[in-house]
mmCIF file of C-alpha atoms in Angstrom:
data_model
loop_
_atom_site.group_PDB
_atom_site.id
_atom_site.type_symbol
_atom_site.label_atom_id
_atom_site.label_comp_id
_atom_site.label_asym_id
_atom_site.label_seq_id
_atom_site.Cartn_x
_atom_site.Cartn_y
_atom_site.Cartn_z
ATOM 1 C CA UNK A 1 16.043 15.897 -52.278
ATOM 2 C CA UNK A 2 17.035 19.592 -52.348
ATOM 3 C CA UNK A 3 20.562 19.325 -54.360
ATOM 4 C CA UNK A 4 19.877 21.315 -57.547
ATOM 5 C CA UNK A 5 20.999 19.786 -60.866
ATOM 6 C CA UNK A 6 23.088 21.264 -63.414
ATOM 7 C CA UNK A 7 22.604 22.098 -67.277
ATOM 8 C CA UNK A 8 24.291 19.362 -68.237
ATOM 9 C CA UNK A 9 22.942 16.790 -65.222
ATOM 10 C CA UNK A 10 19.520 17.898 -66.822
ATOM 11 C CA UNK A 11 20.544 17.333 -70.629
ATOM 12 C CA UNK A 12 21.973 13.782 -69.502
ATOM 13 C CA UNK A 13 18.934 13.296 -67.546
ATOM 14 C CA UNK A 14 16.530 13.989 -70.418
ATOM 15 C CA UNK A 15 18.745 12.027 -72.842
ATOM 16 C CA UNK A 16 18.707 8.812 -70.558
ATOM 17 C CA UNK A 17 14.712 8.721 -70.526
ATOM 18 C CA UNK A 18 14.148 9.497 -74.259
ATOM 19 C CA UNK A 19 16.595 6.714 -74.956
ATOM 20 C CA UNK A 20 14.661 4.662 -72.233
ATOM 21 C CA UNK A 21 17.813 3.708 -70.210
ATOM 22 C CA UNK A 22 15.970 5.256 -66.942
ATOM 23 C CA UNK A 23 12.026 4.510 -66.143
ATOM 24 C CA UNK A 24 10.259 7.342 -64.534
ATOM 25 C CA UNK A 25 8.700 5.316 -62.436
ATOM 26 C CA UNK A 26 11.892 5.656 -59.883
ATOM 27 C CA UNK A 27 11.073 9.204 -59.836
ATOM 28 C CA UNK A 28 7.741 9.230 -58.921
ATOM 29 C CA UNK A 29 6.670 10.607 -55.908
ATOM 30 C CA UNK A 30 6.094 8.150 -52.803
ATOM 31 C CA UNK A 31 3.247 7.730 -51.464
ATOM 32 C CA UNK A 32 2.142 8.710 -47.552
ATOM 33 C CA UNK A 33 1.080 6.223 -45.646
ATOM 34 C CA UNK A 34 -0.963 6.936 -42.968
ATOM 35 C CA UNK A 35 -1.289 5.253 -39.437
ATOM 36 C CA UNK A 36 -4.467 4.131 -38.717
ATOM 37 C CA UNK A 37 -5.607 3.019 -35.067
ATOM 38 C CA UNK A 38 -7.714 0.862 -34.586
ATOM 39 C CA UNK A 39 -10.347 2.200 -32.347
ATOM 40 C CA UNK A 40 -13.799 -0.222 -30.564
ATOM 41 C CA UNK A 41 -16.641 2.303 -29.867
ATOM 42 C CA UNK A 42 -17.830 -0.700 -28.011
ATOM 43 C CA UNK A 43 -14.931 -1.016 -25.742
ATOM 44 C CA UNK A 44 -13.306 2.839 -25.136
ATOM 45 C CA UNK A 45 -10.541 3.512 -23.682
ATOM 46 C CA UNK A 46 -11.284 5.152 -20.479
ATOM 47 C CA UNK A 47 -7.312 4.723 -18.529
ATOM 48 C CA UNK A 48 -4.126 5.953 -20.326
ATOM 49 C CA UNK A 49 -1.209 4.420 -20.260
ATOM 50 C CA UNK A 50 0.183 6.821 -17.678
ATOM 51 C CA UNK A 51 -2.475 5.859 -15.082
ATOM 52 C CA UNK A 52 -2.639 2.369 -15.811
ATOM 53 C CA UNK A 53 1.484 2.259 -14.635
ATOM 54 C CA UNK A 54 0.232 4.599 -11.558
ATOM 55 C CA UNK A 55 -2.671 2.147 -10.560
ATOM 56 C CA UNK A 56 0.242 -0.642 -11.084
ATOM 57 C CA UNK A 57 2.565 1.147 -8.935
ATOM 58 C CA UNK A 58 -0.042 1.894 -6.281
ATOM 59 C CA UNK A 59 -0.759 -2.297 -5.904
ATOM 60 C CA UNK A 60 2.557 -2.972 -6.258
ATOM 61 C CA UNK A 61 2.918 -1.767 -2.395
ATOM 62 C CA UNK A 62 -0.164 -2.984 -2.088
ATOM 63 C CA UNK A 63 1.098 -6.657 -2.852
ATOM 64 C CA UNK A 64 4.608 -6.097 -0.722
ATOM 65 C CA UNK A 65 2.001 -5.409 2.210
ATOM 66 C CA UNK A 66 0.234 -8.385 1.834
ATOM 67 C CA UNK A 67 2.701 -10.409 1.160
ATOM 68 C CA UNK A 68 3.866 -10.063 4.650
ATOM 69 C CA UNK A 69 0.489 -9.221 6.441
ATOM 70 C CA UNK A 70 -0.296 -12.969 4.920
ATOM 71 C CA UNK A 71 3.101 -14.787 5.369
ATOM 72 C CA UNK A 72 2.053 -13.363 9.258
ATOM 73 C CA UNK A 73 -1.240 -14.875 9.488
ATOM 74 C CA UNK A 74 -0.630 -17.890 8.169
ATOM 75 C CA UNK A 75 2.968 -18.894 9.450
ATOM 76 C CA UNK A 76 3.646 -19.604 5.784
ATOM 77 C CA UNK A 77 5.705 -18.529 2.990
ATOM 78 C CA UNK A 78 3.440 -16.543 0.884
ATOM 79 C CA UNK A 79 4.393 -14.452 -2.095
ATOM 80 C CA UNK A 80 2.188 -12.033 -3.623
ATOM 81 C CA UNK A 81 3.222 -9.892 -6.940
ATOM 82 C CA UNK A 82 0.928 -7.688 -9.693
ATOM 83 C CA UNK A 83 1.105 -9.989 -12.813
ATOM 84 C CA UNK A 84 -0.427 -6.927 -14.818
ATOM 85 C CA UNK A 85 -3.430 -4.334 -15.025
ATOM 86 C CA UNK A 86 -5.835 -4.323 -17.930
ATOM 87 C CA UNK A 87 -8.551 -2.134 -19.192
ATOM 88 C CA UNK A 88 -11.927 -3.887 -19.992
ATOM 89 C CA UNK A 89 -15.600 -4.711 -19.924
ATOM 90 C CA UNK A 90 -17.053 -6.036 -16.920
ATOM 91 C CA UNK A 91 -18.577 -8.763 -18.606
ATOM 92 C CA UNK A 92 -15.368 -9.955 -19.752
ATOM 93 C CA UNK A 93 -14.477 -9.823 -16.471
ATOM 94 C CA UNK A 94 -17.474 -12.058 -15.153
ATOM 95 C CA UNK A 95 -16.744 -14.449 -17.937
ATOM 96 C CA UNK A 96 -13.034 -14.615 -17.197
ATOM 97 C CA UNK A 97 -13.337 -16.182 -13.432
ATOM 98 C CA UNK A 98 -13.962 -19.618 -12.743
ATOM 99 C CA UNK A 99 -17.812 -20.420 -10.890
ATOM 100 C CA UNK A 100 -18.071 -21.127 -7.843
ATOM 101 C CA UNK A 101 -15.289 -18.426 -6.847
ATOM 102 C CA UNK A 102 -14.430 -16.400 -3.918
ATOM 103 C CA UNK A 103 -15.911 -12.743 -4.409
ATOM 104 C CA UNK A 104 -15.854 -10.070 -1.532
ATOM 105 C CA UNK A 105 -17.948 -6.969 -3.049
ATOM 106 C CA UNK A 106 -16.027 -3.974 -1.370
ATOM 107 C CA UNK A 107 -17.010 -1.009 -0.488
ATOM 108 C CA UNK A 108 -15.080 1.721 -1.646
ATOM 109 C CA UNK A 109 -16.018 5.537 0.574
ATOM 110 C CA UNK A 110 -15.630 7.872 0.221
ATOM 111 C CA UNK A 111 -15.992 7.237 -3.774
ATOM 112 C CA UNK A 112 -19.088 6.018 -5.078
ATOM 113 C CA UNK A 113 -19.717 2.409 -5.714
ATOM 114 C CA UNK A 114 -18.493 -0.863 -5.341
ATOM 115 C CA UNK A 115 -15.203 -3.066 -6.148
ATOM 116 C CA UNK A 116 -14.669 -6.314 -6.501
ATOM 117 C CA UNK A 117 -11.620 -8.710 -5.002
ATOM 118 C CA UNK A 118 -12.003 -11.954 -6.114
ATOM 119 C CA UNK A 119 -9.841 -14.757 -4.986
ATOM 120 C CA UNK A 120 -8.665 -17.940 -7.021
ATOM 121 C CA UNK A 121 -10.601 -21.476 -5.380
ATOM 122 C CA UNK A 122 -6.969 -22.993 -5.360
ATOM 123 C CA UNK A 123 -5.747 -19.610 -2.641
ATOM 124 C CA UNK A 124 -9.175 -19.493 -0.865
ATOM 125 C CA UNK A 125 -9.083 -23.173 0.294
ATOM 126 C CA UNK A 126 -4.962 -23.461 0.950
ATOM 127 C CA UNK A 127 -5.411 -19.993 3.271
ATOM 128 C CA UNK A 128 -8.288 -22.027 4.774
ATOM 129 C CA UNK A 129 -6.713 -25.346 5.300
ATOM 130 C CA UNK A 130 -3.536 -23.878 6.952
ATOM 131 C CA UNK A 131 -6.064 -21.840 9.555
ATOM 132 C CA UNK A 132 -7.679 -24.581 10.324
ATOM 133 C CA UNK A 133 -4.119 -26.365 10.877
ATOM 134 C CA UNK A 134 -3.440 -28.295 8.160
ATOM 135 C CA UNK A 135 -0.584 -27.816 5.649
ATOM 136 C CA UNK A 136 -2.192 -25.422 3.562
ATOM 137 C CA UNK A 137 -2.731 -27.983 0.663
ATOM 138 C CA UNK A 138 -5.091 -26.595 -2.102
ATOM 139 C CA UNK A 139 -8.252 -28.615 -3.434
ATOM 140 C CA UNK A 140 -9.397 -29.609 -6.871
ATOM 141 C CA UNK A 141 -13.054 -29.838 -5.555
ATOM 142 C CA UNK A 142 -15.207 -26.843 -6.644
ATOM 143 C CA UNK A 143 -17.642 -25.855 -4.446
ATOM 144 C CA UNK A 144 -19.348 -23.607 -2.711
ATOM 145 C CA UNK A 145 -18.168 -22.156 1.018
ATOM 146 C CA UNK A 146 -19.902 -23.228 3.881
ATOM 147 C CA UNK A 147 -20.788 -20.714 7.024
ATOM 148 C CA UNK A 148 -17.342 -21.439 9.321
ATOM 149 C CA UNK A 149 -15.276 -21.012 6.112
ATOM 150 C CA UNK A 150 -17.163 -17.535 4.727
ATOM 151 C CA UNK A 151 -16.659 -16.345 7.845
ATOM 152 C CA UNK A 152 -12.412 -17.173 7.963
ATOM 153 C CA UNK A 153 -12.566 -15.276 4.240
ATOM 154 C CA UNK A 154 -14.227 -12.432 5.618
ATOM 155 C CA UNK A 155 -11.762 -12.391 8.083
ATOM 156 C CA UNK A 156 -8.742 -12.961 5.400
ATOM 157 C CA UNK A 157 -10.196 -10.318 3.649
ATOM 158 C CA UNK A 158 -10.434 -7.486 6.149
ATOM 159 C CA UNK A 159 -7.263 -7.982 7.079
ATOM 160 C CA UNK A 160 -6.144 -7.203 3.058
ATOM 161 C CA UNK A 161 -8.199 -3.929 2.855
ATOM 162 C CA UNK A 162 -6.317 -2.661 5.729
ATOM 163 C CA UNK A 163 -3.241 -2.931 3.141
ATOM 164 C CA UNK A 164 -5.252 -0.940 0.836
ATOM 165 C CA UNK A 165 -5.824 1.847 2.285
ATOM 166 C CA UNK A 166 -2.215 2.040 2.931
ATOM 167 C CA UNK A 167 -1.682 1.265 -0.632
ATOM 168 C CA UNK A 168 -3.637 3.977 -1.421
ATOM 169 C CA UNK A 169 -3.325 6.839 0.340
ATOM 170 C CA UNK A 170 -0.838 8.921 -1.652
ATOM 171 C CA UNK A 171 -3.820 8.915 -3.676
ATOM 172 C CA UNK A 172 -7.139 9.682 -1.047
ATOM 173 C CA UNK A 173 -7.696 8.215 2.518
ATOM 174 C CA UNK A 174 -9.683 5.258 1.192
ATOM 175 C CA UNK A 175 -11.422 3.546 3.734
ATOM 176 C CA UNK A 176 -12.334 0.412 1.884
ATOM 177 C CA UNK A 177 -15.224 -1.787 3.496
ATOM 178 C CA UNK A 178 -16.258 -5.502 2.703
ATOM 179 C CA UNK A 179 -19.720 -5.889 2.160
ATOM 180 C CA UNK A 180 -20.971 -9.198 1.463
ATOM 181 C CA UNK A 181 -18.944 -12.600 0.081
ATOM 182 C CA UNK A 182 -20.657 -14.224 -3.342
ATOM 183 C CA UNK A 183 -19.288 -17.374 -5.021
ATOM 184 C CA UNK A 184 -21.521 -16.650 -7.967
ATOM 185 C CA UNK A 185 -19.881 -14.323 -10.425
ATOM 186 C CA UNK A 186 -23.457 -13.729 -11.566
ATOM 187 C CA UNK A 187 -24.808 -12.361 -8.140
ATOM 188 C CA UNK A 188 -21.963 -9.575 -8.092
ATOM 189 C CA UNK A 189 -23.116 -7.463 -10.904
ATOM 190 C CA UNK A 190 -22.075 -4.043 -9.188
ATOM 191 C CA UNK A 191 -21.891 -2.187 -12.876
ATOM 192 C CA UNK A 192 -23.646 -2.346 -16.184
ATOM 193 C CA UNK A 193 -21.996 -5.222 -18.644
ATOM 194 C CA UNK A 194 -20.534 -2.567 -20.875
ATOM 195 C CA UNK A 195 -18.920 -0.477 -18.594
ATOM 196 C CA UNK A 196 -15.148 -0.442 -18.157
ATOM 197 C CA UNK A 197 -12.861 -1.581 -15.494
ATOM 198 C CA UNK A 198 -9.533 -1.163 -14.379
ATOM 199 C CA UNK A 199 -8.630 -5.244 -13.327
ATOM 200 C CA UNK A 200 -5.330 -5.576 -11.282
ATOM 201 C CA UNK A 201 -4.293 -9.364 -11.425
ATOM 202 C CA UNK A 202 -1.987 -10.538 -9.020
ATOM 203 C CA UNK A 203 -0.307 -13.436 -8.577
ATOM 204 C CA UNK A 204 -0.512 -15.207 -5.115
ATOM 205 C CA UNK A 205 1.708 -18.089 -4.069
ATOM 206 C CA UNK A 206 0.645 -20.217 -0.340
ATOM 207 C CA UNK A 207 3.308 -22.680 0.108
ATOM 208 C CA UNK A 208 3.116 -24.614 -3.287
ATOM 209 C CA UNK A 209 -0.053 -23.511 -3.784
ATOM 210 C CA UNK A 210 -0.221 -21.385 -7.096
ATOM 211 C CA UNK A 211 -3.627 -19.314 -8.097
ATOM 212 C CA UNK A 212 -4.709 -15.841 -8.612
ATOM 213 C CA UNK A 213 -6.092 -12.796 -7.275
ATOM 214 C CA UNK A 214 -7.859 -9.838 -9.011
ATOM 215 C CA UNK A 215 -8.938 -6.208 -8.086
ATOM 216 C CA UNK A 216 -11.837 -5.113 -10.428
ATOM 217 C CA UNK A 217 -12.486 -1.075 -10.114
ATOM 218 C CA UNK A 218 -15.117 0.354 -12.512
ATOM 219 C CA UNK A 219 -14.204 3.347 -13.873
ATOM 220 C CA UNK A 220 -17.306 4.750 -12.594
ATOM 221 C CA UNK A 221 -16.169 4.862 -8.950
ATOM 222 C CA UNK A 222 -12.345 5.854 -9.835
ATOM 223 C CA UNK A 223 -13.577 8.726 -11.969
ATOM 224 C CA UNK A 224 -13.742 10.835 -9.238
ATOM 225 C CA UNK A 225 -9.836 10.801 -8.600
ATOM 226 C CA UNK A 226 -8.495 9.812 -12.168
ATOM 227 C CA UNK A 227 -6.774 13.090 -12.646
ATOM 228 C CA UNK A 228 -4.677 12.144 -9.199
ATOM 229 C CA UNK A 229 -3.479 9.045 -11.085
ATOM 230 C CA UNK A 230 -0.565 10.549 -13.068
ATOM 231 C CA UNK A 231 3.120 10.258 -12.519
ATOM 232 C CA UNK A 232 3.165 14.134 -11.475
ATOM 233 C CA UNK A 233 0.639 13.932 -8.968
ATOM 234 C CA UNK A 234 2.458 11.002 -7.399
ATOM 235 C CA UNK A 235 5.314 11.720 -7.063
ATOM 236 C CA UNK A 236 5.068 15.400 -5.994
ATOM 237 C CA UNK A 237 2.582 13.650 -3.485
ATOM 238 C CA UNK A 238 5.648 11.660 -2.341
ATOM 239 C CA UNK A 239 7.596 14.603 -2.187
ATOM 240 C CA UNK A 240 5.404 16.421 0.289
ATOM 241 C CA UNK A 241 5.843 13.894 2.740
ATOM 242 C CA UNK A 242 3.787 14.835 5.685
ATOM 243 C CA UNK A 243 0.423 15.830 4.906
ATOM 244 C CA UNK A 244 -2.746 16.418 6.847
ATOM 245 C CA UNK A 245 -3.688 13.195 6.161
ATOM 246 C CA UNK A 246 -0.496 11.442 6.548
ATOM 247 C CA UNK A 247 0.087 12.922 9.891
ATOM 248 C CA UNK A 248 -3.997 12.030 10.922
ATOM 249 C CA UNK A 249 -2.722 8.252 10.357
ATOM 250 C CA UNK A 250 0.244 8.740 11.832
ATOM 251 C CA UNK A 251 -1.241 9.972 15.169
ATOM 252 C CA UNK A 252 -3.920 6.847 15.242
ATOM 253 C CA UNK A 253 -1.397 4.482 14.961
ATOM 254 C CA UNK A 254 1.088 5.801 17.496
ATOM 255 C CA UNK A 255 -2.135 6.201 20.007
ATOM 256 C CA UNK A 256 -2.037 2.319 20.130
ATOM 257 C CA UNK A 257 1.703 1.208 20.759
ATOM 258 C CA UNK A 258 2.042 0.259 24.195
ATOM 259 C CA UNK A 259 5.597 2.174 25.509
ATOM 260 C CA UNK A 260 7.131 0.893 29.041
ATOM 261 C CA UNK A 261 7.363 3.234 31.678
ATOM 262 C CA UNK A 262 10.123 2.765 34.365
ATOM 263 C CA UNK A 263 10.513 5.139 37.461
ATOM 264 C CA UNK A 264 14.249 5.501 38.787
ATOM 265 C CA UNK A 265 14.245 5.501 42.494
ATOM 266 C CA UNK A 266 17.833 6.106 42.313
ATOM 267 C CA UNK A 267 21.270 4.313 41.689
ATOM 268 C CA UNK A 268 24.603 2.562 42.885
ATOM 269 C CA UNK A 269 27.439 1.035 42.069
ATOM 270 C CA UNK A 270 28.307 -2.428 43.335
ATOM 271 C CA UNK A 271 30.865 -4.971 42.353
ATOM 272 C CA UNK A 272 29.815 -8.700 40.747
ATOM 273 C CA UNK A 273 30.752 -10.176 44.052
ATOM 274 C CA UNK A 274 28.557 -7.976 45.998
ATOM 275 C CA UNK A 275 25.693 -8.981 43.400
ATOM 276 C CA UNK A 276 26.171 -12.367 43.971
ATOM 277 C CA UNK A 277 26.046 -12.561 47.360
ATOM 278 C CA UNK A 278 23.086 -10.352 48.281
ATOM 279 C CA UNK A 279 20.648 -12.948 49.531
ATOM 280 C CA UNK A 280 16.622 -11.261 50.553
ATOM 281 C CA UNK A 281 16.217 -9.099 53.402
ATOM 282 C CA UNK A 282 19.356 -7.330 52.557
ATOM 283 C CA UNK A 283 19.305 -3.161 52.618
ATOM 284 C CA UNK A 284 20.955 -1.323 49.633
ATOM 285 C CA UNK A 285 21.969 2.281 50.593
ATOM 286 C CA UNK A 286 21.287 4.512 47.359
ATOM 287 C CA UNK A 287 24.305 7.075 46.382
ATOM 288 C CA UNK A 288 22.805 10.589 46.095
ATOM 289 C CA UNK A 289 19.396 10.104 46.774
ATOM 290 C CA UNK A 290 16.529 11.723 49.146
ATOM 291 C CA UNK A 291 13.234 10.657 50.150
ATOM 292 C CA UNK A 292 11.968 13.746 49.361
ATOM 293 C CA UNK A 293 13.627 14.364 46.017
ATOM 294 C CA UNK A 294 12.165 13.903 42.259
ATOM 295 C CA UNK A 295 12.436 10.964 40.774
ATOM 296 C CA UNK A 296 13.112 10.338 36.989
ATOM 297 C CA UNK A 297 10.190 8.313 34.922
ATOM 298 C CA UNK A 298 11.548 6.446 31.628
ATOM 299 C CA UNK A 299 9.639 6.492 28.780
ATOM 300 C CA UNK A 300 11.210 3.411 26.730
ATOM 301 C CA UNK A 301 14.988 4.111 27.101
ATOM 302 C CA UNK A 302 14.692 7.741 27.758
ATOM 303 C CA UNK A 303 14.108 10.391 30.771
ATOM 304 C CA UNK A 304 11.181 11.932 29.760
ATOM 305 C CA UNK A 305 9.662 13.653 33.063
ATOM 306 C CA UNK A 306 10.041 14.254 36.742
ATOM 307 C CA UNK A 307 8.072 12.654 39.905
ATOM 308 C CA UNK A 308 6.785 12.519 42.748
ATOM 309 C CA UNK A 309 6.070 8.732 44.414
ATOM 310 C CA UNK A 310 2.652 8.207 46.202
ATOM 311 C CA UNK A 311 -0.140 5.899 46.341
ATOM 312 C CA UNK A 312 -3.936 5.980 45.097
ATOM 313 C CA UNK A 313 -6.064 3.208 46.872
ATOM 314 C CA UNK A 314 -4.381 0.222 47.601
ATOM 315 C CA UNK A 315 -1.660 0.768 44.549
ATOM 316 C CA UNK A 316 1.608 2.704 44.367
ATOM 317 C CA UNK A 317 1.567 5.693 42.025
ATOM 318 C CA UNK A 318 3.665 8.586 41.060
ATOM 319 C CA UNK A 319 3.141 12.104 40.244
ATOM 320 C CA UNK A 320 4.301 13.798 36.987
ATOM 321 C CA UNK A 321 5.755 17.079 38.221
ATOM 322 C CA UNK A 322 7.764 18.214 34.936
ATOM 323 C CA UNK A 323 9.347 17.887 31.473
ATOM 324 C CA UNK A 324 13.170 16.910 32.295
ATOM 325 C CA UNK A 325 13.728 18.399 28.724
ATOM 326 C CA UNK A 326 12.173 21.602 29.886
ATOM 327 C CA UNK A 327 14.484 21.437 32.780
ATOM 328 C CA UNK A 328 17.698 20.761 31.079
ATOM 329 C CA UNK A 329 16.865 23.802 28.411
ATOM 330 C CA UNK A 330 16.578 26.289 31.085
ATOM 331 C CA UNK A 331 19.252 25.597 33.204
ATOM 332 C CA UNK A 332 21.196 26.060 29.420
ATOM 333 C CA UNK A 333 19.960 29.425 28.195
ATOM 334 C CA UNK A 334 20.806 30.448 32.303
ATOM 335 C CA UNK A 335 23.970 29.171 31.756
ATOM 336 C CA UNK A 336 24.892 30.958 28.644
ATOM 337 C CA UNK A 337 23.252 34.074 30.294
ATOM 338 C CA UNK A 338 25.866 34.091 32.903
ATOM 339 C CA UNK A 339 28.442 33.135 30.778
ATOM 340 C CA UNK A 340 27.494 36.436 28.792
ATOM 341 C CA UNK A 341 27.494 38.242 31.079
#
């Protein structure tokens, strides 16, 4: 308190604790307490809390991809949602997971080491009952996988890394790779007991079928990148948009959609009546066309290029012999040079 007394606020004062009125105990000084945290040498704290939420944000696309690439696959509702990430020991971990399980030990280039995605029993035998055309009904029987049914996982599995990568690459292209399937938690030890993990649980409806899947990373392999996993970094990575990277995927992907491609040997106008009526053998004169003039070749819905018609070995073929853009632009810019003019 900073107010300063006056001469007679001090007299009073004194007078009050001779006569014993006041205790000066309520005047003595509080004491500071300090905050003390907690802290395990045992188990430290490799993740902050700001890339914890950015590995949680990462999976949560991660999880809206799979949900679908699953619900695909399976012709069944499946919902698929992070339930939280944790920091902590890989032997808690091992101990938390139920034996026999379904492990696929992944491969994680281009950083060093291994991962883990292990699957919930209850998940791993309703996605294998509805591929195998049932109704996608879990089972309370543990028990080991037999050869047919590794190899569906393996299959189920792939499939999820693709969503991964995705998932990941605001971050670095990770090319994720499955390695081997264990059902023994105790056959998968890819790190020491001790060292910390990053575990991303998420929750995983089939049909009625409730159960869990989790995403161990050590911090070992994740060190490499764990300055990229602040809120800065990702979202300024958002920002950028179209990186070298993004564009490399971009261009791999479009390589493989099939686009139809329609030549135009030319065009008329006829009436419904005349439609109906044509019967086969009938001739169709074409308005404004030439045997000898370029024809126009449709890529999807638009004119893309000019061509010529013609025929290698026993099959009919054209010729590309221009842009139809390129055209149109110069006749333009000739246009407005003899409208300057």
């Amino acid at each position: 308190m900073n107010e300063v007394l006056s001469q007679d606020e001090i007299d009073q004062l004194l007078t009050a604790i001779s006569s014993g009125d006041v205790d000066t105990d309520d005047f003595s000084q509080p004491t500071e307490s300090r905050k003390i945290k907690i802290y395990d040498f045992k188990r430290p704290d490799k993740f902050s809390k700001e890339q914890i939420r950015t590995v949680s944000i990462m999976h949560e696309t991660f999880a809206r991809l799979t949900t679908t690439a699953l619900s695909a696959q399976l012709r069944s509702l499946v919902q698929v949602h992070v339930a939280s990430v944790d920091q902590l020991t890989y032997e808690e971990f091992i101990r938390s997971i139920p034996n026999p399980t379904t492990l696929g030990v992944i491969n994680m280039d281009p950083l060093k080491g291994s991962a883990i995605l292990e699957i919930d029993p209850a998940i791993t035998f309703s996605i294998i009952d509805r591929l195998f055309g049932g109704q996608g009904e879990g089972t309370k029987v543990t028990r080991d996988l037999t050869d047919i049914e590794t190899s569906v996982m393996e299959g189920i599995i792939v499939r999820i890394l693709g969503n991964m990568r995705e998932a990941w690459s605001q971050v670095i292209d990770l090319r994720p790779r499955l390695g081997q399937i264990e059902t023994n938690p105790q056959f998968a030890q890819i790190v020491p007991p001790t060292e910390m993990v990053v575990l991303v649980t998420l929750e995983t409806k089939v049909g009625e079928v409730e159960g869990m899947m989790n995403f161990c990373i050590p911090y070992l392999t994740i060190e490499p990148i764990i300055s990229k996993l602040s809120a800065q970094y990702w979202y300024s990575s958002v920002r950028r948009g179209a990186t070298t990277e993004n564009l490399n995927i971009l261009r791999e992907r479009l390589s493989t959609i099939a686009v139809p491609m329609v030549v135009e040997i030319g065009s008329m106008d006829l009436t419904v009546r005349d439609v109906l009526s044509l019967t086969v053998g009938d001739v169709i004169r074409l308005q404004d066309s030439h045997i000898y003039d370029h024809m126009a070749l449709r890529v999807g819905d638009r004119k893309k290029f000019w061509c010529k018609p013609g025929q290698i070995a026993n099959k009919l073929a054209v010729q590309v012999t221009g842009r139809i853009e390129a055209i149109e632009t110069e006749e333009f810019e000739e246009l407005v040079a003899e409208e300057g003019e």
